[in-house]
């Protein structure tokens, strides 16, 4: 048997109801479940469902789903915990939006800007113009991207992309995964065209002839056929996404109808 108590929820917009279902028998006797009902009768079983439905109309950051009250102290406590917890991202904390690549930052061995200060009026400030234009990089820094994999919300590793046959790695211990990460990093960090290592000498001795502004791959050319193939892949991906969204929308509509019928029967 279960006891149901439905009351108004002042923390939510007018018309919202909070229902507490208390179990009276069985192994879970005394425990309760909390649900919320919109003015139209839609039932919500969790805070994420409530947040998706309300969107930006109501700030639920400090809303306690079980009590139905706004608790600012709880929000402040969570902020402090995530601030000091290095694993907060794994527990659902705010994602790290830093897009800096894992490049080793070392002290420059090149000449530093020097200012000579004397009382002589003919002295000038001497600077290294080349250093101001291009910062030094660690050679083969792309190898630090090796082994880094993306995962979904269930922590399942996503399948990597298949590179075209025209893209071939250059350098020691090069792999397709490292090359893919290097090309993606070059597209993200640089506005210059990505052409690969155009020098033939770089394939023989990349430690000397490597062009550090280009990823570790041989020179390649993008043809019109390659562009048409990618356009077709994008079109197919968009169609698949459209079909998935349509199926999800129909499933949600069916669920809402079923819940309304169950509410009328109750």
CSV table of C-alpha atoms in Angstrom, one decimal:
chain,number,residue,atom,x,y,z
A,1,UNK,CA,0.0,0.0,0.0
A,2,UNK,CA,1.1,3.6,-0.6
A,3,UNK,CA,0.1,6.9,0.8
A,4,UNK,CA,0.0,9.9,-1.6
A,5,UNK,CA,0.3,13.5,-0.6
A,6,UNK,CA,0.0,16.3,-3.2
A,7,UNK,CA,0.7,19.9,-2.3
A,8,UNK,CA,1.5,23.2,-4.1
A,9,UNK,CA,5.2,23.9,-4.8
A,10,UNK,CA,5.9,27.6,-4.1
A,11,UNK,CA,9.5,27.3,-5.5
A,12,UNK,CA,8.1,26.6,-9.0
A,13,UNK,CA,5.8,28.7,-11.1
A,14,UNK,CA,2.1,28.8,-10.1
A,15,UNK,CA,0.1,25.7,-10.8
A,16,UNK,CA,3.0,23.2,-10.1
A,17,UNK,CA,2.3,20.4,-7.7
A,18,UNK,CA,4.6,18.2,-5.6
A,19,UNK,CA,3.5,14.6,-4.9
A,20,UNK,CA,5.1,12.5,-2.2
A,21,UNK,CA,4.4,8.8,-2.3
A,22,UNK,CA,5.1,7.0,1.0
A,23,UNK,CA,5.3,3.2,1.0
A,24,UNK,CA,3.3,1.6,3.8
A,25,UNK,CA,4.3,-2.1,3.5
A,26,UNK,CA,7.0,-4.3,2.1
A,27,UNK,CA,10.8,-4.2,2.6
A,28,UNK,CA,10.8,-0.5,1.6
A,29,UNK,CA,8.1,0.5,4.1
A,30,UNK,CA,8.6,4.1,5.3
A,31,UNK,CA,10.6,5.2,2.2
A,32,UNK,CA,9.1,7.8,-0.1
A,33,UNK,CA,9.4,8.9,-3.7
A,34,UNK,CA,8.9,12.5,-4.9
A,35,UNK,CA,7.2,13.6,-8.2
A,36,UNK,CA,6.2,16.9,-9.7
A,37,UNK,CA,3.3,17.8,-11.9
A,38,UNK,CA,3.1,20.7,-14.3
A,39,UNK,CA,-0.1,22.7,-14.6
A,40,UNK,CA,-1.0,20.6,-17.7
A,41,UNK,CA,-0.6,17.3,-15.7
A,42,UNK,CA,2.8,16.2,-17.0
A,43,UNK,CA,4.7,14.1,-14.5
A,44,UNK,CA,8.4,14.6,-13.7
A,45,UNK,CA,10.5,11.9,-11.8
A,46,UNK,CA,13.9,13.7,-11.6
A,47,UNK,CA,15.5,17.1,-11.4
A,48,UNK,CA,17.2,16.7,-14.9
A,49,UNK,CA,13.8,16.1,-16.5
A,50,UNK,CA,12.4,19.2,-14.7
A,51,UNK,CA,15.4,21.3,-15.8
A,52,UNK,CA,15.0,20.3,-19.5
A,53,UNK,CA,11.3,21.1,-19.4
A,54,UNK,CA,11.6,24.5,-17.7
A,55,UNK,CA,14.7,25.6,-19.6
A,56,UNK,CA,15.8,29.1,-18.7
A,57,UNK,CA,12.5,30.2,-17.2
A,58,UNK,CA,13.4,29.0,-13.7
A,59,UNK,CA,16.9,28.7,-12.2
A,60,UNK,CA,17.0,25.3,-10.5
A,61,UNK,CA,20.7,25.5,-9.4
A,62,UNK,CA,19.8,25.6,-5.7
A,63,UNK,CA,16.5,23.7,-6.0
A,64,UNK,CA,16.2,20.7,-3.8
A,65,UNK,CA,14.1,18.1,-5.6
A,66,UNK,CA,13.1,16.1,-2.5
A,67,UNK,CA,12.0,19.0,-0.3
A,68,UNK,CA,10.7,21.3,-3.1
A,69,UNK,CA,12.5,24.3,-1.7
A,70,UNK,CA,15.3,26.7,-2.9
A,71,UNK,CA,18.4,26.1,-0.8
A,72,UNK,CA,21.1,28.7,-1.6
A,73,UNK,CA,23.4,27.2,1.1
A,74,UNK,CA,23.5,23.9,-0.7
A,75,UNK,CA,24.6,25.6,-4.0
A,76,UNK,CA,27.5,27.4,-2.2
A,77,UNK,CA,28.6,24.1,-0.6
A,78,UNK,CA,28.6,22.3,-3.9
A,79,UNK,CA,30.7,25.1,-5.5
A,80,UNK,CA,33.3,24.8,-2.7
A,81,UNK,CA,33.4,21.1,-3.1
A,82,UNK,CA,33.9,21.2,-6.8
A,83,UNK,CA,36.5,23.9,-6.4
A,84,UNK,CA,38.7,21.7,-4.2
A,85,UNK,CA,37.9,18.4,-5.8
A,86,UNK,CA,40.2,17.4,-8.7
A,87,UNK,CA,37.8,14.7,-9.8
A,88,UNK,CA,34.8,17.0,-9.9
A,89,UNK,CA,34.5,16.6,-13.6
A,90,UNK,CA,34.0,12.9,-13.3
A,91,UNK,CA,31.3,13.5,-10.7
A,92,UNK,CA,29.3,15.8,-12.8
A,93,UNK,CA,31.0,19.1,-12.1
A,94,UNK,CA,31.5,22.0,-14.5
A,95,UNK,CA,33.6,21.0,-17.5
A,96,UNK,CA,37.0,22.4,-18.0
A,97,UNK,CA,36.7,24.8,-21.0
A,98,UNK,CA,40.5,25.3,-21.3
A,99,UNK,CA,41.4,24.4,-24.9
A,100,UNK,CA,45.2,24.7,-24.4
A,101,UNK,CA,47.1,21.8,-25.9
A,102,UNK,CA,49.4,19.7,-23.7
A,103,UNK,CA,52.6,21.4,-24.9
A,104,UNK,CA,55.5,21.5,-22.5
A,105,UNK,CA,56.2,25.1,-21.5
A,106,UNK,CA,60.0,25.5,-21.1
A,107,UNK,CA,62.2,28.5,-20.6
A,108,UNK,CA,63.4,29.9,-23.9
A,109,UNK,CA,67.1,29.3,-24.8
A,110,UNK,CA,67.0,32.2,-27.3
A,111,UNK,CA,68.1,35.7,-26.8
A,112,UNK,CA,65.8,37.7,-24.5
A,113,UNK,CA,64.9,41.3,-25.2
A,114,UNK,CA,67.6,43.5,-23.7
A,115,UNK,CA,67.2,47.1,-22.6
A,116,UNK,CA,70.5,49.0,-22.1
A,117,UNK,CA,70.0,51.9,-19.7
A,118,UNK,CA,72.7,54.5,-19.5
A,119,UNK,CA,72.9,58.2,-19.5
A,120,UNK,CA,74.0,58.4,-23.1
A,121,UNK,CA,71.3,59.8,-25.4
A,122,UNK,CA,72.2,57.6,-28.4
A,123,UNK,CA,71.4,54.2,-26.8
A,124,UNK,CA,68.5,52.2,-28.2
A,125,UNK,CA,66.3,49.3,-27.0
A,126,UNK,CA,67.3,46.1,-28.6
A,127,UNK,CA,64.7,43.3,-29.0
A,128,UNK,CA,64.6,39.9,-30.7
A,129,UNK,CA,61.9,40.5,-33.3
A,130,UNK,CA,61.9,36.8,-34.4
A,131,UNK,CA,61.0,35.6,-30.9
A,132,UNK,CA,58.2,38.1,-30.7
A,133,UNK,CA,56.7,36.6,-33.9
A,134,UNK,CA,57.1,32.9,-33.2
A,135,UNK,CA,57.3,31.2,-29.8
A,136,UNK,CA,59.6,28.2,-29.5
A,137,UNK,CA,57.9,24.7,-29.6
A,138,UNK,CA,59.0,21.3,-28.3
A,139,UNK,CA,60.0,19.1,-31.2
A,140,UNK,CA,57.5,16.3,-31.9
A,141,UNK,CA,55.1,17.7,-29.3
A,142,UNK,CA,52.3,16.0,-31.1
A,143,UNK,CA,53.4,12.7,-29.5
A,144,UNK,CA,52.0,13.9,-26.2
A,145,UNK,CA,48.6,13.5,-27.7
A,146,UNK,CA,49.1,9.7,-28.1
A,147,UNK,CA,46.7,7.6,-26.1
A,148,UNK,CA,44.2,10.4,-25.5
A,149,UNK,CA,40.7,9.2,-26.3
A,150,UNK,CA,37.3,10.8,-26.1
A,151,UNK,CA,34.5,9.1,-24.2
A,152,UNK,CA,30.7,9.6,-23.9
A,153,UNK,CA,28.7,10.2,-20.8
A,154,UNK,CA,28.8,6.5,-19.9
A,155,UNK,CA,32.6,6.6,-20.0
A,156,UNK,CA,32.7,4.4,-23.1
A,157,UNK,CA,35.6,5.2,-25.5
A,158,UNK,CA,34.4,6.6,-28.8
A,159,UNK,CA,35.5,5.0,-32.0
A,160,UNK,CA,38.2,7.1,-33.7
A,161,UNK,CA,37.9,8.4,-37.3
A,162,UNK,CA,39.4,6.7,-40.3
A,163,UNK,CA,41.9,8.8,-42.0
A,164,UNK,CA,42.0,9.0,-45.9
A,165,UNK,CA,44.7,7.0,-47.5
A,166,UNK,CA,46.4,10.1,-48.7
A,167,UNK,CA,47.3,11.1,-45.2
A,168,UNK,CA,50.6,9.4,-44.1
A,169,UNK,CA,52.5,10.0,-40.9
A,170,UNK,CA,56.0,11.4,-40.7
A,171,UNK,CA,58.4,11.1,-37.8
A,172,UNK,CA,59.4,8.5,-35.2
A,173,UNK,CA,56.7,6.2,-33.8
A,174,UNK,CA,53.9,7.9,-35.7
A,175,UNK,CA,50.4,6.4,-35.7
A,176,UNK,CA,47.1,7.3,-37.2
A,177,UNK,CA,45.6,8.3,-33.9
A,178,UNK,CA,48.4,10.7,-33.2
A,179,UNK,CA,48.2,12.1,-36.7
A,180,UNK,CA,44.5,12.7,-36.4
A,181,UNK,CA,45.0,14.6,-33.1
A,182,UNK,CA,47.8,16.6,-34.6
A,183,UNK,CA,45.7,17.6,-37.7
A,184,UNK,CA,42.7,18.5,-35.5
A,185,UNK,CA,45.0,20.6,-33.2
A,186,UNK,CA,46.5,22.4,-36.2
A,187,UNK,CA,43.1,23.3,-37.5
A,188,UNK,CA,42.0,24.5,-34.1
A,189,UNK,CA,45.2,26.5,-33.2
A,190,UNK,CA,46.3,28.0,-36.6
A,191,UNK,CA,44.5,30.0,-39.3
A,192,UNK,CA,47.2,29.0,-41.9
A,193,UNK,CA,46.4,26.3,-44.5
A,194,UNK,CA,47.3,22.7,-43.6
A,195,UNK,CA,49.5,21.3,-46.2
A,196,UNK,CA,51.7,18.8,-44.3
A,197,UNK,CA,55.5,18.5,-44.6
A,198,UNK,CA,56.2,19.8,-48.1
A,199,UNK,CA,60.0,19.2,-47.9
A,200,UNK,CA,61.1,15.8,-49.1
A,201,UNK,CA,64.1,16.0,-46.7
A,202,UNK,CA,61.7,16.0,-43.7
A,203,UNK,CA,60.8,12.4,-44.5
A,204,UNK,CA,64.5,11.3,-44.3
A,205,UNK,CA,65.5,13.3,-41.2
A,206,UNK,CA,62.4,15.0,-39.6
A,207,UNK,CA,64.5,16.1,-36.6
A,208,UNK,CA,66.3,18.6,-38.7
A,209,UNK,CA,64.0,19.5,-41.6
A,210,UNK,CA,60.7,19.4,-39.9
A,211,UNK,CA,58.3,22.3,-40.4
A,212,UNK,CA,56.9,22.9,-36.9
A,213,UNK,CA,54.0,24.9,-38.2
A,214,UNK,CA,52.6,21.9,-40.0
A,215,UNK,CA,51.4,18.5,-38.6
A,216,UNK,CA,53.5,15.4,-38.8
A,217,UNK,CA,52.2,14.1,-42.1
A,218,UNK,CA,53.4,14.0,-45.7
A,219,UNK,CA,52.2,16.7,-48.1
A,220,UNK,CA,48.7,16.1,-49.5
A,221,UNK,CA,46.3,17.7,-51.9
A,222,UNK,CA,42.5,18.1,-51.4
A,223,UNK,CA,40.7,17.5,-54.7
A,224,UNK,CA,37.1,18.3,-55.7
A,225,UNK,CA,36.2,14.6,-55.4
A,226,UNK,CA,37.4,14.6,-51.7
A,227,UNK,CA,35.1,17.6,-51.1
A,228,UNK,CA,32.1,15.9,-52.7
A,229,UNK,CA,32.7,12.8,-50.6
A,230,UNK,CA,32.8,14.8,-47.4
A,231,UNK,CA,29.7,16.7,-48.4
A,232,UNK,CA,27.8,13.4,-48.9
A,233,UNK,CA,29.0,12.2,-45.5
A,234,UNK,CA,27.8,15.4,-43.8
A,235,UNK,CA,24.4,15.1,-45.6
A,236,UNK,CA,24.0,11.5,-44.5
A,237,UNK,CA,24.9,12.3,-40.9
A,238,UNK,CA,22.4,15.2,-40.8
A,239,UNK,CA,19.7,12.9,-42.2
A,240,UNK,CA,20.5,10.3,-39.5
A,241,UNK,CA,20.3,13.0,-36.8
A,242,UNK,CA,17.0,14.3,-38.2
A,243,UNK,CA,15.5,10.8,-38.1
A,244,UNK,CA,16.8,10.2,-34.5
A,245,UNK,CA,15.3,13.5,-33.3
A,246,UNK,CA,12.0,12.7,-34.9
A,247,UNK,CA,11.9,9.3,-33.3
A,248,UNK,CA,12.8,10.8,-29.9
A,249,UNK,CA,10.0,13.4,-30.3
A,250,UNK,CA,7.4,10.7,-31.1
A,251,UNK,CA,8.5,8.6,-28.2
A,252,UNK,CA,8.2,11.6,-25.8
A,253,UNK,CA,4.7,12.4,-27.2
A,254,UNK,CA,3.7,8.8,-26.6
A,255,UNK,CA,5.0,8.8,-23.1
A,256,UNK,CA,3.2,12.1,-22.3
A,257,UNK,CA,-0.1,10.6,-23.6
A,258,UNK,CA,0.4,7.5,-21.6
A,259,UNK,CA,1.1,9.5,-18.4
A,260,UNK,CA,-2.0,11.7,-18.9
A,261,UNK,CA,-4.2,8.6,-19.3
A,262,UNK,CA,-2.7,7.0,-16.2
A,263,UNK,CA,-3.3,10.3,-14.3
A,264,UNK,CA,-7.0,10.3,-15.3
A,265,UNK,CA,-7.5,6.7,-14.2
A,266,UNK,CA,-5.9,7.5,-10.8
